[in-house]
Amino acid sequence: MLITSPHNPRISKLQDLYTRRGRKKSGLFLMEGPHLLEVLLDAGIVPREVYFQPELLQRTVKGRVLLERLVHSAGLSDDQLIEVSERVMDVLSDAQTAQGVVSVLPLDVFSPARIYAKRLPAHRPVLLILDNLADPGNMGTILRMALAADVHAVLLTANCVDYYNPKVLRAAAGAHVA
């Protein structure tokens, strides 16, 4: 399937996922970029849908490898793998420069139960509590550091930036999946 119009109803619904309200209403969120999609696929997580722009992906070696994987071995059906025009990708992209791929995932893909099931039990688990953290870039960085420090869980108070904010996801660089 190829989508060329930014006014396509499917694209409009995806744009809603860049807001906390849209994510909560649909139960879905977006992850943008080849690196994050590669991390998901390596972890055995198959997105609900992947929107991609082949010309943008083919600009880098990593993008070409990912494109090959998407088309041949990622476990995505034709209905889940949707090609879009550069204009549509620019509309879908939250980054200053579109990275060529946007994945749609259910919010529960990073649920505590799912994450704990993958972790080894800790003798003395370390918990990190974040309170009133408003900057998405800082939260993403803290999540990466928590992963490196083998923190068992990160707890967020209600007044923190949204965990699924696109800037948090980008700054965390895959720490959500680990």
PDB file of C-alpha atoms in Angstrom:
ATOM      1  CA  MET A   1       0.000   0.000   0.000  1.00  0.00           C
ATOM      2  CA  LEU A   2       1.245   3.509  -0.834  1.00  0.00           C
ATOM      3  CA  ILE A   3      -0.083   6.670   0.829  1.00  0.00           C
ATOM      4  CA  THR A   4       0.764   9.910  -0.966  1.00  0.00           C
ATOM      5  CA  SER A   5      -1.598  12.426   0.614  1.00  0.00           C
ATOM      6  CA  PRO A   6      -0.899  14.011   4.002  1.00  0.00           C
ATOM      7  CA  HIS A   7      -4.682  14.470   4.255  1.00  0.00           C
ATOM      8  CA  ASN A   8      -5.318  10.723   4.220  1.00  0.00           C
ATOM      9  CA  PRO A   9      -7.552   9.874   7.237  1.00  0.00           C
ATOM     10  CA  ARG A  10      -5.063   7.239   8.371  1.00  0.00           C
ATOM     11  CA  ILE A  11      -2.293   9.860   8.538  1.00  0.00           C
ATOM     12  CA  SER A  12      -4.547  12.264  10.462  1.00  0.00           C
ATOM     13  CA  LYS A  13      -5.191   9.564  13.083  1.00  0.00           C
ATOM     14  CA  LEU A  14      -1.455   8.928  13.389  1.00  0.00           C
ATOM     15  CA  GLN A  15      -0.771  12.617  13.996  1.00  0.00           C
ATOM     16  CA  ASP A  16      -3.096  12.436  17.017  1.00  0.00           C
ATOM     17  CA  LEU A  17      -0.653   9.942  18.558  1.00  0.00           C
ATOM     18  CA  TYR A  18       1.871  12.751  19.053  1.00  0.00           C
ATOM     19  CA  THR A  19      -0.391  14.085  21.822  1.00  0.00           C
ATOM     20  CA  ARG A  20      -0.882  12.548  25.263  1.00  0.00           C
ATOM     21  CA  ARG A  21      -4.646  12.701  24.751  1.00  0.00           C
ATOM     22  CA  GLY A  22      -4.439  10.924  21.388  1.00  0.00           C
ATOM     23  CA  ARG A  23      -2.225   8.181  22.833  1.00  0.00           C
ATOM     24  CA  LYS A  24      -4.526   7.652  25.803  1.00  0.00           C
ATOM     25  CA  LYS A  25      -7.655   7.576  23.623  1.00  0.00           C
ATOM     26  CA  SER A  26      -6.277   5.076  21.095  1.00  0.00           C
ATOM     27  CA  GLY A  27      -4.018   2.992  23.346  1.00  0.00           C
ATOM     28  CA  LEU A  28      -1.257   3.424  20.753  1.00  0.00           C
ATOM     29  CA  PHE A  29       1.941   5.455  20.391  1.00  0.00           C
ATOM     30  CA  LEU A  30       4.527   6.208  17.705  1.00  0.00           C
ATOM     31  CA  MET A  31       8.247   5.471  17.668  1.00  0.00           C
ATOM     32  CA  GLU A  32      10.242   7.211  14.984  1.00  0.00           C
ATOM     33  CA  GLY A  33      13.542   6.241  13.431  1.00  0.00           C
ATOM     34  CA  PRO A  34      15.460   3.245  12.137  1.00  0.00           C
ATOM     35  CA  HIS A  35      17.472   2.703  15.320  1.00  0.00           C
ATOM     36  CA  LEU A  36      14.409   2.409  17.544  1.00  0.00           C
ATOM     37  CA  LEU A  37      12.667   0.073  15.095  1.00  0.00           C
ATOM     38  CA  GLU A  38      15.790  -2.091  14.910  1.00  0.00           C
ATOM     39  CA  VAL A  39      15.853  -2.312  18.725  1.00  0.00           C
ATOM     40  CA  LEU A  40      12.177  -3.337  18.750  1.00  0.00           C
ATOM     41  CA  LEU A  41      12.647  -6.023  16.108  1.00  0.00           C
ATOM     42  CA  ASP A  42      15.774  -7.358  17.837  1.00  0.00           C
ATOM     43  CA  ALA A  43      13.726  -7.664  21.052  1.00  0.00           C
ATOM     44  CA  GLY A  44      11.082  -9.681  19.203  1.00  0.00           C
ATOM     45  CA  ILE A  45       8.528  -6.864  19.282  1.00  0.00           C
ATOM     46  CA  VAL A  46       6.593  -6.548  16.031  1.00  0.00           C
ATOM     47  CA  PRO A  47       4.884  -3.162  15.646  1.00  0.00           C
ATOM     48  CA  ARG A  48       1.227  -2.974  14.747  1.00  0.00           C
ATOM     49  CA  GLU A  49       2.107  -0.928  11.668  1.00  0.00           C
ATOM     50  CA  VAL A  50       5.248   0.506  10.105  1.00  0.00           C
ATOM     51  CA  TYR A  51       5.105   3.550   7.831  1.00  0.00           C
ATOM     52  CA  PHE A  52       8.252   3.921   5.751  1.00  0.00           C
ATOM     53  CA  GLN A  53       9.708   6.065   2.999  1.00  0.00           C
ATOM     54  CA  PRO A  54      12.195   3.972   0.975  1.00  0.00           C
ATOM     55  CA  GLU A  55      14.199   6.867  -0.497  1.00  0.00           C
ATOM     56  CA  LEU A  56      14.857   8.321   2.956  1.00  0.00           C
ATOM     57  CA  LEU A  57      15.845   4.933   4.385  1.00  0.00           C
ATOM     58  CA  GLN A  58      18.184   4.185   1.489  1.00  0.00           C
ATOM     59  CA  ARG A  59      20.328   7.239   2.277  1.00  0.00           C
ATOM     60  CA  THR A  60      22.233   5.321   4.971  1.00  0.00           C
ATOM     61  CA  VAL A  61      23.667   1.818   5.216  1.00  0.00           C
ATOM     62  CA  LYS A  62      21.667   1.170   8.395  1.00  0.00           C
ATOM     63  CA  GLY A  63      18.512   2.363   6.643  1.00  0.00           C
ATOM     64  CA  ARG A  64      19.114   0.081   3.653  1.00  0.00           C
ATOM     65  CA  VAL A  65      19.663  -2.916   5.947  1.00  0.00           C
ATOM     66  CA  LEU A  66      16.481  -2.083   7.873  1.00  0.00           C
ATOM     67  CA  LEU A  67      14.479  -1.682   4.660  1.00  0.00           C
ATOM     68  CA  GLU A  68      15.647  -5.110   3.501  1.00  0.00           C
ATOM     69  CA  ARG A  69      14.695  -6.588   6.876  1.00  0.00           C
ATOM     70  CA  LEU A  70      11.266  -4.941   6.832  1.00  0.00           C
ATOM     71  CA  VAL A  71      10.426  -6.212   3.384  1.00  0.00           C
ATOM     72  CA  HIS A  72      11.767  -9.753   3.798  1.00  0.00           C
ATOM     73  CA  SER A  73      12.029 -10.934   7.379  1.00  0.00           C
ATOM     74  CA  ALA A  74      10.457  -8.667  10.008  1.00  0.00           C
ATOM     75  CA  GLY A  75       7.244 -10.683  10.303  1.00  0.00           C
ATOM     76  CA  LEU A  76       5.058  -7.842   9.036  1.00  0.00           C
ATOM     77  CA  SER A  77       2.140  -8.456   6.673  1.00  0.00           C
ATOM     78  CA  ASP A  78       1.483  -6.244   3.656  1.00  0.00           C
ATOM     79  CA  ASP A  79      -1.275  -4.538   5.659  1.00  0.00           C
ATOM     80  CA  GLN A  80       1.191  -3.668   8.432  1.00  0.00           C
ATOM     81  CA  LEU A  81       3.961  -2.329   6.173  1.00  0.00           C
ATOM     82  CA  ILE A  82       2.824   0.921   4.563  1.00  0.00           C
ATOM     83  CA  GLU A  83       4.924   2.937   2.142  1.00  0.00           C
ATOM     84  CA  VAL A  84       4.423   6.703   2.215  1.00  0.00           C
ATOM     85  CA  SER A  85       5.626   9.626   0.110  1.00  0.00           C
ATOM     86  CA  GLU A  86       8.318  12.002   1.390  1.00  0.00           C
ATOM     87  CA  ARG A  87       5.624  14.632   1.917  1.00  0.00           C
ATOM     88  CA  VAL A  88       3.617  12.264   4.125  1.00  0.00           C
ATOM     89  CA  MET A  89       6.746  11.232   6.068  1.00  0.00           C
ATOM     90  CA  ASP A  90       7.513  14.908   6.729  1.00  0.00           C
ATOM     91  CA  VAL A  91       4.006  15.285   8.186  1.00  0.00           C
ATOM     92  CA  LEU A  92       4.382  12.110  10.279  1.00  0.00           C
ATOM     93  CA  SER A  93       7.819  13.022  11.573  1.00  0.00           C
ATOM     94  CA  ASP A  94       8.228  14.709  14.928  1.00  0.00           C
ATOM     95  CA  ALA A  95      11.964  15.202  14.328  1.00  0.00           C
ATOM     96  CA  GLN A  96      13.365  18.205  12.453  1.00  0.00           C
ATOM     97  CA  THR A  97      14.518  15.876   9.685  1.00  0.00           C
ATOM     98  CA  ALA A  98      12.350  12.877   8.846  1.00  0.00           C
ATOM     99  CA  GLN A  99      14.200   9.610   9.480  1.00  0.00           C
ATOM    100  CA  GLY A 100      12.184   7.547   7.015  1.00  0.00           C
ATOM    101  CA  VAL A 101      10.296   5.195   9.326  1.00  0.00           C
ATOM    102  CA  VAL A 102       7.567   5.511  11.969  1.00  0.00           C
ATOM    103  CA  SER A 103       6.259   2.525  13.955  1.00  0.00           C
ATOM    104  CA  VAL A 104       2.861   2.216  15.642  1.00  0.00           C
ATOM    105  CA  LEU A 105       2.785   0.238  18.901  1.00  0.00           C
ATOM    106  CA  PRO A 106       0.288  -0.481  21.682  1.00  0.00           C
ATOM    107  CA  LEU A 107       0.926   1.393  24.933  1.00  0.00           C
ATOM    108  CA  ASP A 108       1.175  -1.871  26.862  1.00  0.00           C
ATOM    109  CA  VAL A 109       4.242  -2.995  24.910  1.00  0.00           C
ATOM    110  CA  PHE A 110       6.330  -1.443  27.709  1.00  0.00           C
ATOM    111  CA  SER A 111       4.058  -2.485  30.584  1.00  0.00           C
ATOM    112  CA  PRO A 112       5.800  -3.226  33.897  1.00  0.00           C
ATOM    113  CA  ALA A 113       4.686  -6.880  33.795  1.00  0.00           C
ATOM    114  CA  ARG A 114       6.215  -7.372  30.364  1.00  0.00           C
ATOM    115  CA  ILE A 115       9.469  -5.675  31.335  1.00  0.00           C
ATOM    116  CA  TYR A 116       9.790  -7.529  34.664  1.00  0.00           C
ATOM    117  CA  ALA A 117       9.241 -10.854  32.907  1.00  0.00           C
ATOM    118  CA  LYS A 118      12.440 -10.260  30.915  1.00  0.00           C
ATOM    119  CA  ARG A 119      14.601  -9.201  33.871  1.00  0.00           C
ATOM    120  CA  LEU A 120      16.473 -11.455  36.216  1.00  0.00           C
ATOM    121  CA  PRO A 121      15.318 -11.205  39.841  1.00  0.00           C
ATOM    122  CA  ALA A 122      17.485  -8.780  41.786  1.00  0.00           C
ATOM    123  CA  HIS A 123      18.729  -9.497  45.306  1.00  0.00           C
ATOM    124  CA  ARG A 124      18.335  -5.834  46.180  1.00  0.00           C
ATOM    125  CA  PRO A 125      16.436  -4.111  43.402  1.00  0.00           C
ATOM    126  CA  VAL A 126      17.257  -0.473  42.811  1.00  0.00           C
ATOM    127  CA  LEU A 127      14.284   1.778  42.139  1.00  0.00           C
ATOM    128  CA  LEU A 128      14.579   5.242  40.658  1.00  0.00           C
ATOM    129  CA  ILE A 129      11.739   7.675  41.342  1.00  0.00           C
ATOM    130  CA  LEU A 130      11.367  10.704  39.088  1.00  0.00           C
ATOM    131  CA  ASP A 131       9.281  13.604  40.360  1.00  0.00           C
ATOM    132  CA  ASN A 132       8.213  16.709  38.467  1.00  0.00           C
ATOM    133  CA  LEU A 133      10.517  15.984  35.519  1.00  0.00           C
ATOM    134  CA  ALA A 134       9.225  18.173  32.698  1.00  0.00           C
ATOM    135  CA  ASP A 135      11.931  17.985  30.026  1.00  0.00           C
ATOM    136  CA  PRO A 136      11.492  15.014  27.654  1.00  0.00           C
ATOM    137  CA  GLY A 137      15.159  14.987  26.648  1.00  0.00           C
ATOM    138  CA  ASN A 138      16.230  14.749  30.283  1.00  0.00           C
ATOM    139  CA  MET A 139      13.829  11.882  30.935  1.00  0.00           C
ATOM    140  CA  GLY A 140      15.165   9.947  27.939  1.00  0.00           C
ATOM    141  CA  THR A 141      18.730  10.473  29.115  1.00  0.00           C
ATOM    142  CA  ILE A 142      17.855   9.349  32.644  1.00  0.00           C
ATOM    143  CA  LEU A 143      16.187   6.202  31.254  1.00  0.00           C
ATOM    144  CA  ARG A 144      19.367   5.365  29.308  1.00  0.00           C
ATOM    145  CA  MET A 145      21.480   5.927  32.428  1.00  0.00           C
ATOM    146  CA  ALA A 146      19.105   3.802  34.522  1.00  0.00           C
ATOM    147  CA  LEU A 147      19.492   0.959  32.036  1.00  0.00           C
ATOM    148  CA  ALA A 148      23.282   1.248  32.148  1.00  0.00           C
ATOM    149  CA  ALA A 149      23.223   1.274  35.969  1.00  0.00           C
ATOM    150  CA  ASP A 150      20.951  -1.811  36.038  1.00  0.00           C
ATOM    151  CA  VAL A 151      18.150   0.028  37.819  1.00  0.00           C
ATOM    152  CA  HIS A 152      15.317  -2.457  38.330  1.00  0.00           C
ATOM    153  CA  ALA A 153      12.463   0.008  37.767  1.00  0.00           C
ATOM    154  CA  VAL A 154      11.883   3.694  37.134  1.00  0.00           C
ATOM    155  CA  LEU A 155       8.769   5.119  38.789  1.00  0.00           C
ATOM    156  CA  LEU A 156       7.247   8.374  37.569  1.00  0.00           C
ATOM    157  CA  THR A 157       4.994  10.662  39.550  1.00  0.00           C
ATOM    158  CA  ALA A 158       1.873  12.012  37.860  1.00  0.00           C
ATOM    159  CA  ASN A 159       3.456  15.413  37.195  1.00  0.00           C
ATOM    160  CA  CYS A 160       6.271  14.034  34.991  1.00  0.00           C
ATOM    161  CA  VAL A 161       6.448  14.362  31.227  1.00  0.00           C
ATOM    162  CA  ASP A 162       4.627  11.592  29.332  1.00  0.00           C
ATOM    163  CA  TYR A 163       6.732   8.421  29.105  1.00  0.00           C
ATOM    164  CA  TYR A 164       5.556   7.932  25.486  1.00  0.00           C
ATOM    165  CA  ASN A 165       6.388  11.478  24.381  1.00  0.00           C
ATOM    166  CA  PRO A 166       8.256  11.198  21.045  1.00  0.00           C
ATOM    167  CA  LYS A 167      11.182  13.224  22.400  1.00  0.00           C
ATOM    168  CA  VAL A 168      11.468  10.904  25.420  1.00  0.00           C
ATOM    169  CA  LEU A 169      11.452   7.868  23.131  1.00  0.00           C
ATOM    170  CA  ARG A 170      14.116   9.368  20.876  1.00  0.00           C
ATOM    171  CA  ALA A 171      16.373  10.469  23.754  1.00  0.00           C
ATOM    172  CA  ALA A 172      16.028   7.082  25.484  1.00  0.00           C
ATOM    173  CA  ALA A 173      17.393   5.446  22.303  1.00  0.00           C
ATOM    174  CA  GLY A 174      15.789   2.084  22.971  1.00  0.00           C
ATOM    175  CA  ALA A 175      16.033   1.982  26.777  1.00  0.00           C
ATOM    176  CA  HIS A 176      12.251   1.422  26.913  1.00  0.00           C
ATOM    177  CA  VAL A 177      12.716  -1.975  25.281  1.00  0.00           C
ATOM    178  CA  ALA A 178      15.574  -3.296  27.415  1.00  0.00           C
TER     179      ALA A 178
END
